[in-house]
Amino acid sequence: MSNKYYTTESKVRQYEAVIGVFTELFKELKDLGKKKPEGTLSTSKVNLINRVLADAVKLLEGAPDHKYLDLLDSDSLPQYGDAILILSQYEGALKSFYERHYGYQAAGGDAWFIQPKKSG
């Protein structure tokens, strides 16, 4: 358990809210990128992606890899390949969050490592 760290119930709820949406969004983006890797994303796609990424950034505040997370630039629209590269950084950061805060616990199998509430 030396590489496991406590988190809060709030962070777990944030993770659970963002991970499914992020995973499907990233999958779709990669599929579109295979068809036209040099194609440029539309403003509406960038805005949609950034809404999900903003939630992930908020969740990952304080994490070691937080400083590497950037939103997509909506002023100079990125190509699919660039967007996929940025989202892959988020994928790694979300995976690291999960691996740091979830795992086997003697009291009942795998679960989140939730910070115990302070009494008094």
Short mmCIF file of C-alpha atoms in Angstrom, two decimals:
data_model
loop_
_atom_site.label_atom_id
_atom_site.label_comp_id
_atom_site.label_asym_id
_atom_site.label_seq_id
_atom_site.Cartn_x
_atom_site.Cartn_y
_atom_site.Cartn_z
CA MET A 1 0.00 0.00 0.00
CA SER A 2 3.03 2.31 -0.07
CA ASN A 3 2.02 3.81 -3.42
CA LYS A 4 -1.60 4.40 -2.36
CA TYR A 5 -2.85 7.76 -1.18
CA TYR A 6 -6.06 8.91 0.41
CA THR A 7 -8.59 11.01 -1.47
CA THR A 8 -11.98 12.46 -0.60
CA GLU A 9 -15.48 11.27 -1.37
CA SER A 10 -15.95 14.48 -3.36
CA LYS A 11 -12.95 13.67 -5.59
CA VAL A 12 -14.24 10.12 -6.12
CA ARG A 13 -17.62 11.52 -7.24
CA GLN A 14 -15.84 13.92 -9.60
CA TYR A 15 -13.75 11.08 -11.02
CA GLU A 16 -16.79 8.86 -11.52
CA ALA A 17 -18.64 11.71 -13.25
CA VAL A 18 -15.84 12.51 -15.67
CA ILE A 19 -14.22 9.16 -16.49
CA GLY A 20 -17.05 7.65 -18.53
CA VAL A 21 -17.65 10.79 -20.56
CA PHE A 22 -13.91 11.31 -21.09
CA THR A 23 -13.34 7.70 -22.17
CA GLU A 24 -16.09 7.79 -24.79
CA LEU A 25 -15.06 11.24 -26.01
CA PHE A 26 -11.43 10.16 -26.38
CA LYS A 27 -12.47 6.99 -28.21
CA GLU A 28 -14.59 8.99 -30.68
CA LEU A 29 -11.82 11.54 -31.19
CA LYS A 30 -9.29 8.80 -31.97
CA ASP A 31 -11.72 7.20 -34.44
CA LEU A 32 -12.26 10.53 -36.21
CA GLY A 33 -8.51 11.18 -36.12
CA LYS A 34 -7.83 7.93 -37.98
CA LYS A 35 -10.08 9.11 -40.81
CA LYS A 36 -8.61 12.61 -41.05
CA PRO A 37 -5.55 13.13 -38.80
CA GLU A 38 -4.65 16.43 -40.46
CA GLY A 39 -8.25 17.68 -40.25
CA THR A 40 -9.08 20.60 -37.99
CA LEU A 41 -11.61 20.36 -35.18
CA SER A 42 -14.61 22.67 -35.32
CA THR A 43 -15.17 25.32 -32.66
CA SER A 44 -18.15 23.38 -31.30
CA LYS A 45 -16.04 20.20 -30.93
CA VAL A 46 -13.27 22.12 -29.14
CA ASN A 47 -15.80 23.70 -26.78
CA LEU A 48 -17.40 20.32 -26.02
CA ILE A 49 -14.03 18.68 -25.38
CA ASN A 50 -12.87 21.58 -23.20
CA ARG A 51 -15.95 21.27 -20.97
CA VAL A 52 -14.96 17.69 -20.16
CA LEU A 53 -11.27 18.58 -19.81
CA ALA A 54 -12.08 21.46 -17.43
CA ASP A 55 -13.84 18.99 -15.11
CA ALA A 56 -10.82 16.68 -15.27
CA VAL A 57 -8.46 19.58 -14.50
CA LYS A 58 -10.54 20.46 -11.44
CA LEU A 59 -10.50 16.84 -10.27
CA LEU A 60 -6.74 16.54 -10.72
CA GLU A 61 -5.79 19.75 -8.90
CA GLY A 62 -2.90 18.95 -6.60
CA ALA A 63 -1.94 15.78 -8.49
CA PRO A 64 1.70 15.53 -9.62
CA ASP A 65 0.75 15.47 -13.30
CA HIS A 66 -1.73 18.37 -13.12
CA LYS A 67 0.83 20.85 -14.45
CA TYR A 68 0.97 19.02 -17.79
CA LEU A 69 -2.74 19.36 -18.53
CA ASP A 70 -3.83 22.02 -21.01
CA LEU A 71 -7.18 22.79 -22.59
CA LEU A 72 -7.50 22.85 -26.37
CA ASP A 73 -6.96 26.26 -27.93
CA SER A 74 -10.29 27.44 -29.29
CA ASP A 75 -8.71 30.47 -31.03
CA SER A 76 -6.34 28.48 -33.23
CA LEU A 77 -8.32 25.30 -33.74
CA PRO A 78 -6.16 22.17 -33.32
CA GLN A 79 -5.84 19.31 -35.74
CA TYR A 80 -7.17 15.92 -34.64
CA GLY A 81 -3.64 14.62 -34.06
CA ASP A 82 -2.84 17.51 -31.70
CA ALA A 83 -6.09 17.05 -29.79
CA ILE A 84 -5.43 13.32 -29.44
CA LEU A 85 -1.99 14.05 -28.01
CA ILE A 86 -3.44 16.43 -25.41
CA LEU A 87 -6.21 14.01 -24.46
CA SER A 88 -3.66 11.21 -24.07
CA GLN A 89 -2.03 13.28 -21.32
CA TYR A 90 -5.40 13.45 -19.56
CA GLU A 91 -5.86 9.72 -20.02
CA GLY A 92 -2.54 9.10 -18.28
CA ALA A 93 -3.33 11.54 -15.46
CA LEU A 94 -6.78 10.02 -14.85
CA LYS A 95 -5.27 6.52 -14.85
CA SER A 96 -2.64 7.65 -12.34
CA PHE A 97 -5.33 9.16 -10.11
CA TYR A 98 -7.20 5.85 -10.12
CA GLU A 99 -4.07 3.80 -9.44
CA ARG A 100 -3.01 6.07 -6.56
CA HIS A 101 -6.38 6.12 -4.85
CA TYR A 102 -7.98 2.74 -5.53
CA GLY A 103 -6.88 -0.72 -4.56
CA TYR A 104 -7.04 -3.66 -2.21
CA GLN A 105 -8.07 -3.02 1.37
CA ALA A 106 -7.92 -5.72 4.00
CA ALA A 107 -11.38 -4.84 5.28
CA GLY A 108 -13.21 -5.74 2.11
CA GLY A 109 -11.39 -6.10 -1.18
CA ASP A 110 -10.81 -3.34 -3.71
CA ALA A 111 -12.14 0.12 -2.88
CA TRP A 112 -11.24 3.80 -2.90
CA PHE A 113 -8.81 5.00 -0.23
CA ILE A 114 -11.05 7.64 1.35
CA GLN A 115 -9.57 10.12 3.81
CA PRO A 116 -11.06 9.31 7.23
CA LYS A 117 -13.29 12.07 8.56
CA LYS A 118 -11.78 14.03 11.40
CA SER A 119 -13.64 13.64 14.65
CA GLY A 120 -14.26 16.49 17.03
#
